[in-house]
Short mmCIF file of C-alpha atoms in Angstrom, two decimals:
data_model
loop_
_atom_site.label_atom_id
_atom_site.label_comp_id
_atom_site.label_asym_id
_atom_site.label_seq_id
_atom_site.Cartn_x
_atom_site.Cartn_y
_atom_site.Cartn_z
CA MET A 27 27.88 54.58 20.63
CA ALA A 28 29.36 51.11 20.25
CA GLU A 29 27.22 48.94 18.03
CA GLY A 30 24.47 47.26 20.01
CA ILE A 31 25.25 49.04 23.30
CA ALA A 32 23.07 51.96 24.37
CA VAL A 33 24.18 54.38 27.08
CA SER A 34 21.70 55.83 29.54
CA VAL A 35 21.65 57.96 32.70
CA HIS A 36 20.78 56.88 36.22
CA ASP A 37 20.16 59.96 38.39
CA THR A 38 19.60 60.56 42.10
CA ALA A 39 19.57 64.41 42.05
CA PRO A 40 22.26 64.78 44.76
CA VAL A 41 22.04 67.90 46.91
CA TRP A 42 25.38 69.49 47.80
CA ARG A 43 26.06 71.91 50.64
CA GLY A 44 25.30 75.47 49.61
CA ASP A 45 22.53 74.31 47.27
CA THR A 46 18.84 73.52 47.64
CA ALA A 47 16.84 70.53 46.50
CA GLY A 48 15.41 72.80 43.82
CA ASP A 49 18.93 73.47 42.54
CA ALA A 50 19.57 69.72 42.36
CA LEU A 51 16.36 69.07 40.46
CA ARG A 52 17.07 71.84 37.97
CA ARG A 53 20.53 70.39 37.42
CA SER A 54 18.93 67.04 36.61
CA VAL A 55 16.82 68.69 33.92
CA ASP A 56 19.89 70.50 32.57
CA LEU A 57 21.83 67.22 32.57
CA ALA A 58 19.06 65.59 30.55
CA ARG A 59 19.37 68.24 27.86
CA ALA A 60 23.13 67.74 27.76
CA VAL A 61 23.08 63.94 27.52
CA GLU A 62 20.32 64.03 24.92
CA ALA A 63 22.72 66.01 22.72
CA LEU A 64 25.39 63.36 23.42
CA GLY A 65 23.16 60.56 22.15
CA TYR A 66 22.09 58.97 25.43
CA ARG A 67 19.00 56.78 25.13
CA ARG A 68 17.33 57.23 28.55
CA HIS A 69 17.41 59.41 31.65
CA TRP A 70 16.09 57.52 34.66
CA VAL A 71 15.58 58.91 38.14
CA ALA A 72 15.67 56.84 41.30
CA GLU A 73 13.31 56.90 44.29
CA HIS A 74 14.56 57.95 47.72
CA HIS A 75 12.68 59.10 50.82
CA ASN A 76 13.59 60.92 54.02
CA THR A 77 17.10 61.59 52.68
CA PRO A 78 17.74 65.35 52.30
CA ALA A 79 20.92 64.70 50.28
CA LEU A 80 18.93 63.02 47.47
CA ALA A 81 16.03 64.92 45.92
CA THR A 82 14.43 62.08 43.95
CA SER A 83 11.40 61.40 46.13
CA SER A 84 8.98 61.49 43.17
CA PRO A 85 10.34 59.88 40.00
CA ALA A 86 7.18 60.51 37.98
CA VAL A 87 7.21 64.26 38.69
CA LEU A 88 10.90 64.70 37.88
CA ALA A 89 10.62 62.50 34.79
CA GLY A 90 7.78 64.73 33.60
CA ALA A 91 9.98 67.81 33.90
CA ILE A 92 12.77 66.04 32.01
CA LEU A 93 10.43 64.92 29.25
CA GLY A 94 9.05 68.43 28.91
CA ALA A 95 12.53 69.91 28.57
CA THR A 96 13.79 67.43 25.96
CA ALA A 97 12.66 66.13 22.60
CA THR A 98 13.95 62.62 21.94
CA ILE A 99 15.50 61.01 25.01
CA ARG A 100 13.35 58.51 26.91
CA ALA A 101 12.77 59.26 30.59
CA GLY A 102 11.29 57.52 33.57
CA SER A 103 12.10 55.75 36.79
CA GLY A 104 15.06 53.70 37.83
CA ALA A 105 13.30 52.67 39.90
CA VAL A 106 9.85 53.28 41.32
CA LEU A 107 9.90 51.11 44.44
CA LEU A 108 6.58 49.37 43.97
CA PRO A 109 6.13 48.27 47.63
CA ASN A 110 5.86 51.98 48.47
CA HIS A 111 2.89 52.62 46.22
CA SER A 112 -0.56 51.57 45.20
CA PRO A 113 -0.30 50.02 41.72
CA TYR A 114 -3.33 52.12 40.80
CA ALA A 115 -1.52 55.37 41.66
CA VAL A 116 1.56 54.32 39.67
CA ALA A 117 -0.59 53.41 36.65
CA GLU A 118 -2.31 56.80 36.75
CA GLN A 119 0.94 58.75 37.15
CA PHE A 120 2.67 57.00 34.27
CA GLY A 121 -0.50 57.10 32.19
CA VAL A 122 -0.33 60.90 32.43
CA LEU A 123 3.33 60.85 31.36
CA VAL A 124 2.58 58.62 28.37
CA GLY A 125 -0.38 60.78 27.41
CA LEU A 126 1.88 63.83 27.29
CA HIS A 127 4.96 62.11 25.85
CA PRO A 128 3.93 58.95 23.95
CA GLY A 129 6.71 56.57 23.07
CA ARG A 130 9.25 58.12 25.46
CA VAL A 131 8.30 56.84 28.93
CA ASP A 132 9.96 54.03 30.91
CA LEU A 133 8.74 52.53 34.16
CA GLY A 134 11.61 50.84 35.97
CA LEU A 135 10.40 48.99 39.05
CA GLY A 136 12.23 47.82 42.16
CA ARG A 137 11.25 45.32 44.84
CA ALA A 138 12.86 47.14 47.79
CA ALA A 139 11.09 49.66 50.00
CA GLY A 140 14.02 52.07 50.30
CA GLY A 141 14.49 54.85 52.82
CA SER A 142 13.80 54.62 56.52
CA GLY A 143 11.25 52.33 58.12
CA GLU A 144 9.37 55.39 59.37
CA ALA A 145 9.06 56.75 55.83
CA ALA A 146 8.07 53.35 54.42
CA ALA A 147 5.29 53.09 56.99
CA ARG A 148 3.73 56.29 55.60
CA LEU A 149 3.86 55.12 52.01
CA GLY A 150 2.34 52.27 50.10
CA ASP A 151 -0.89 50.45 49.53
CA PRO A 152 -2.63 49.57 52.81
CA ARG A 153 -3.38 46.14 51.33
CA ARG A 154 0.40 45.46 51.46
CA LEU A 155 0.43 43.36 48.32
CA ASP A 156 3.52 41.30 47.64
CA PHE A 157 5.56 42.41 44.67
CA GLY A 158 4.19 39.82 42.27
CA GLU A 159 0.59 40.71 43.09
CA ALA A 160 1.30 44.43 42.78
CA LEU A 161 3.04 43.97 39.43
CA ARG A 162 0.16 41.90 38.06
CA GLU A 163 -2.35 44.53 39.12
CA LEU A 164 -0.25 47.30 37.60
CA ASN A 165 -0.07 45.49 34.28
CA GLU A 166 -3.83 44.91 34.36
CA TYR A 167 -4.41 48.66 34.56
CA PHE A 168 -2.22 49.19 31.51
CA ALA A 169 -4.22 46.46 29.72
CA GLY A 170 -7.63 48.04 30.39
CA GLY A 171 -8.48 47.71 34.06
CA SER A 172 -8.41 45.61 37.22
CA GLY A 173 -11.43 44.50 39.19
CA GLY A 174 -13.68 46.81 37.20
CA VAL A 175 -11.49 49.84 37.89
CA ARG A 176 -9.67 51.70 35.12
CA ALA A 177 -6.58 53.86 35.52
CA ILE A 178 -7.18 57.08 33.64
CA PRO A 179 -5.67 58.25 31.37
CA GLU A 180 -5.21 54.90 29.67
CA PRO A 181 -2.13 54.97 27.43
CA GLY A 182 -2.55 53.66 23.90
CA THR A 183 0.90 52.15 24.26
CA PRO A 184 1.92 51.47 27.88
CA PRO A 185 5.22 52.68 29.28
CA GLU A 186 8.14 50.32 28.84
CA VAL A 187 8.24 48.30 32.07
CA TRP A 188 11.63 47.16 33.42
CA LEU A 189 12.77 45.44 36.59
CA VAL A 190 15.79 46.78 38.45
CA GLY A 191 17.63 44.60 40.96
CA SER A 192 20.95 43.59 42.47
CA SER A 193 20.88 39.81 42.67
CA ALA A 194 20.75 36.74 40.44
CA SER A 195 17.31 35.92 41.90
CA SER A 196 15.84 39.29 40.86
CA ALA A 197 17.40 38.84 37.42
CA ALA A 198 15.89 35.37 37.00
CA TYR A 199 12.52 36.70 38.16
CA ALA A 200 12.61 39.38 35.45
CA GLY A 201 13.59 36.75 32.91
CA ARG A 202 10.66 34.49 33.78
CA LEU A 203 8.30 37.44 33.35
CA GLY A 204 9.81 38.34 29.97
CA LEU A 205 10.74 41.87 31.05
CA PRO A 206 13.93 43.87 30.43
CA TYR A 207 16.25 43.95 33.42
CA VAL A 208 18.96 46.21 34.87
CA TYR A 209 21.51 44.92 37.36
CA ALA A 210 22.55 47.58 39.90
CA HIS A 211 26.33 47.18 39.93
CA ALA A 212 26.29 50.67 41.44
CA ILE A 213 24.86 49.10 44.61
CA VAL A 214 26.37 45.60 44.57
CA GLY A 215 29.55 45.40 42.54
CA GLY A 216 30.87 42.12 41.22
CA GLY A 217 27.68 40.14 40.61
CA ALA A 218 26.63 41.48 37.23
CA PRO A 219 27.93 38.68 34.95
CA GLU A 220 26.23 35.96 37.00
CA ALA A 221 23.00 37.93 37.36
CA LEU A 222 22.69 38.69 33.67
CA GLU A 223 23.45 35.07 32.80
CA ALA A 224 20.69 33.98 35.22
CA TYR A 225 18.37 36.46 33.50
CA ARG A 226 19.08 35.05 30.04
CA GLN A 227 18.78 31.44 31.21
CA ALA A 228 15.39 32.14 32.80
CA PHE A 229 14.04 34.37 30.02
CA ARG A 230 10.69 33.52 28.50
CA PRO A 231 9.35 35.60 25.60
CA SER A 232 6.38 37.77 26.50
CA ALA A 233 4.03 40.24 24.87
CA ALA A 234 6.39 42.97 26.06
CA LEU A 235 9.67 41.45 24.90
CA ALA A 236 10.54 38.74 22.37
CA GLU A 237 14.22 38.44 23.32
CA PRO A 238 16.16 39.21 26.52
CA HIS A 239 17.32 42.79 27.00
CA ALA A 240 19.68 43.41 29.92
CA GLY A 241 21.45 46.43 31.27
CA VAL A 242 24.04 47.10 33.94
CA ALA A 243 24.03 50.27 36.06
CA VAL A 244 27.41 51.52 37.28
CA ILE A 245 28.89 54.51 39.07
CA ALA A 246 31.27 56.28 36.71
CA VAL A 247 33.26 59.43 37.36
CA VAL A 248 35.54 60.15 34.43
CA ASN A 249 37.71 63.23 34.14
CA ASP A 250 40.67 64.27 32.05
CA SER A 251 42.90 63.40 35.03
CA ASP A 252 42.74 60.40 37.36
CA GLU A 253 43.43 62.63 40.34
CA ARG A 254 40.50 64.98 39.72
CA ALA A 255 38.14 62.08 39.02
CA HIS A 256 38.97 60.47 42.38
CA ARG A 257 38.67 63.80 44.17
CA LEU A 258 35.22 64.33 42.67
CA ALA A 259 34.05 60.79 43.44
CA ALA A 260 35.28 61.02 47.04
CA SER A 261 32.82 63.82 47.86
CA PHE A 262 29.75 61.61 47.57
CA VAL A 263 31.39 58.79 49.53
CA TYR A 264 32.43 61.24 52.26
CA GLY A 265 28.79 62.32 52.35
CA GLN A 266 27.77 58.69 52.94
CA ILE A 267 30.25 58.52 55.82
CA LEU A 268 28.78 61.69 57.36
CA MET A 269 25.22 60.37 56.99
CA ARG A 270 26.21 57.16 58.78
CA THR A 271 28.33 58.63 61.55
CA ALA A 272 27.39 62.27 62.12
CA ASP A 273 24.03 63.40 60.77
CA PRO A 274 21.67 61.37 58.56
CA ALA A 275 20.08 64.65 57.42
CA THR A 276 23.32 66.22 56.21
CA LEU A 277 23.73 67.50 52.69
CA LEU A 278 26.67 66.29 50.63
CA PRO A 279 30.06 67.94 51.20
CA THR A 280 31.74 70.06 48.56
CA GLU A 281 34.90 69.05 46.74
CA GLU A 282 36.88 71.50 48.88
CA GLU A 283 35.49 70.14 52.16
CA THR A 284 36.33 66.61 51.09
CA ALA A 285 39.87 67.53 50.04
CA ALA A 286 40.45 69.14 53.45
CA HIS A 287 39.19 66.11 55.41
CA ARG A 288 41.73 63.69 56.89
CA PHE A 289 40.22 60.26 56.40
CA THR A 290 40.73 57.76 59.21
CA THR A 291 41.88 54.25 58.38
CA ALA A 292 38.30 52.99 58.64
CA GLU A 293 37.01 55.83 56.47
CA GLU A 294 39.72 55.21 53.89
CA ARG A 295 38.71 51.54 53.80
CA PHE A 296 35.06 52.54 53.27
CA LEU A 297 36.13 54.94 50.51
CA ARG A 298 38.03 52.19 48.71
CA GLU A 299 35.17 49.70 49.11
CA LYS A 300 32.79 52.15 47.45
CA ILE A 301 35.05 53.47 44.69
CA ASP A 302 37.26 50.55 43.65
CA PRO A 303 34.50 48.31 42.18
CA GLN A 304 33.19 51.26 40.16
CA PHE A 305 34.68 53.25 37.27
CA VAL A 306 36.63 56.28 38.43
CA GLY A 307 39.59 57.88 36.65
CA GLY A 308 40.68 59.17 33.29
CA PRO A 309 39.53 57.58 30.01
CA GLU A 310 42.70 55.49 29.75
CA ARG A 311 42.05 53.91 33.14
CA VAL A 312 38.26 53.58 32.91
CA GLY A 313 37.97 52.50 29.27
CA PRO A 314 39.54 49.02 29.53
CA ARG A 315 37.73 48.19 32.77
CA LEU A 316 34.37 49.33 31.42
CA GLY A 317 34.94 47.40 28.21
CA ASP A 318 35.77 44.29 30.23
CA LEU A 319 32.54 44.58 32.24
CA LEU A 320 30.45 45.00 29.10
CA ARG A 321 32.11 42.00 27.47
CA ARG A 322 31.68 39.79 30.54
CA THR A 323 28.04 40.76 31.08
CA ARG A 324 27.12 41.00 27.38
CA ALA A 325 24.92 43.90 28.45
CA ASP A 326 22.73 45.54 25.85
CA GLU A 327 22.71 48.82 27.72
CA LEU A 328 24.92 50.72 30.17
CA PHE A 329 23.30 52.94 32.80
CA VAL A 330 25.65 55.52 34.32
CA LEU A 331 25.31 57.18 37.74
CA THR A 332 27.62 60.18 38.27
CA GLN A 333 27.30 61.96 41.63
CA VAL A 334 29.82 64.79 41.81
CA PRO A 335 29.61 68.34 43.24
CA ASP A 336 30.75 70.13 40.07
CA HIS A 337 27.91 70.18 37.54
CA GLN A 338 30.10 70.91 34.53
CA ALA A 339 32.45 68.09 35.57
CA ARG A 340 29.39 65.84 35.80
CA ILE A 341 28.39 66.65 32.22
CA ARG A 342 32.01 66.19 31.12
CA SER A 343 32.06 62.75 32.74
CA TYR A 344 28.99 61.68 30.76
CA GLU A 345 30.62 63.03 27.61
CA LEU A 346 33.78 61.00 28.24
CA VAL A 347 31.78 57.83 29.01
CA ALA A 348 29.95 58.23 25.70
CA LYS A 349 33.29 58.49 23.91
CA ILE A 350 34.64 55.42 25.71
CA VAL A 351 31.64 53.29 24.77
CA SER A 352 31.68 54.49 21.17
CA SER A 353 35.29 53.34 20.89
CA LEU A 354 34.74 49.83 22.24
#
């Protein structure tokens, strides 16, 4: 990898038509083995609810399977959406992970609820703490207890806690707390340089972190040909279109289904809005753009989300991204 820049995985366990959620989860574990061999630092899994096309409803459980199947790569959440959970439950879940895999567990946290309102209403702490209160309580459990209650097992060394967000305000918040931060360019493209600058300006050293450490999470689909990369990337975006216009419970369409679809003008516009800010194409096209983003953000770490229907092409994309970053 390029000096000073780590490369990590962001994973949503996409479920494609013809497959099951179990297939998607097993592919995530297989992907973790592959990227570990490529030198990736972390494999994070997101949190989604009530979305059949994304199997990452329980980051702690999937991270445990990934940790058990690998030897050196760190694993965890990117992110656990803290408003959905009791801080006590999160502390216990990640305490178990650390007990089994000390020194390899990350706890990325997000401030959003995620998923549908109906799902959100069935999750979470009935006290409905605000994010700051929930985060303080969570950290108290990792430090020995809160209000006379201990979260067991208590890790000797807590998981590495990160904040994940998509705005300059969330970045500055992470900086004030002295936590590492990841900007979700994969969700909101274009704001990463400003957000990471806000993070560094606001940063205050903490017991967790002496100096700022910032990452940027992007969608990247890299293939040996530009044409195939765009064809692969289009499948997930077409799935988003179907979830918005046809059936929110649909699984993601295959590469063949997507290639056969005639996109309307509005759909083509949506496709471009989703793909153009991200990193899709061959190495010659993606490399300069990715290098430019890393220079402008001065990111310490690159998180890569690759959602394509061909599993071997997905692994190949991560391999090519690793090569691009190592050459920067």
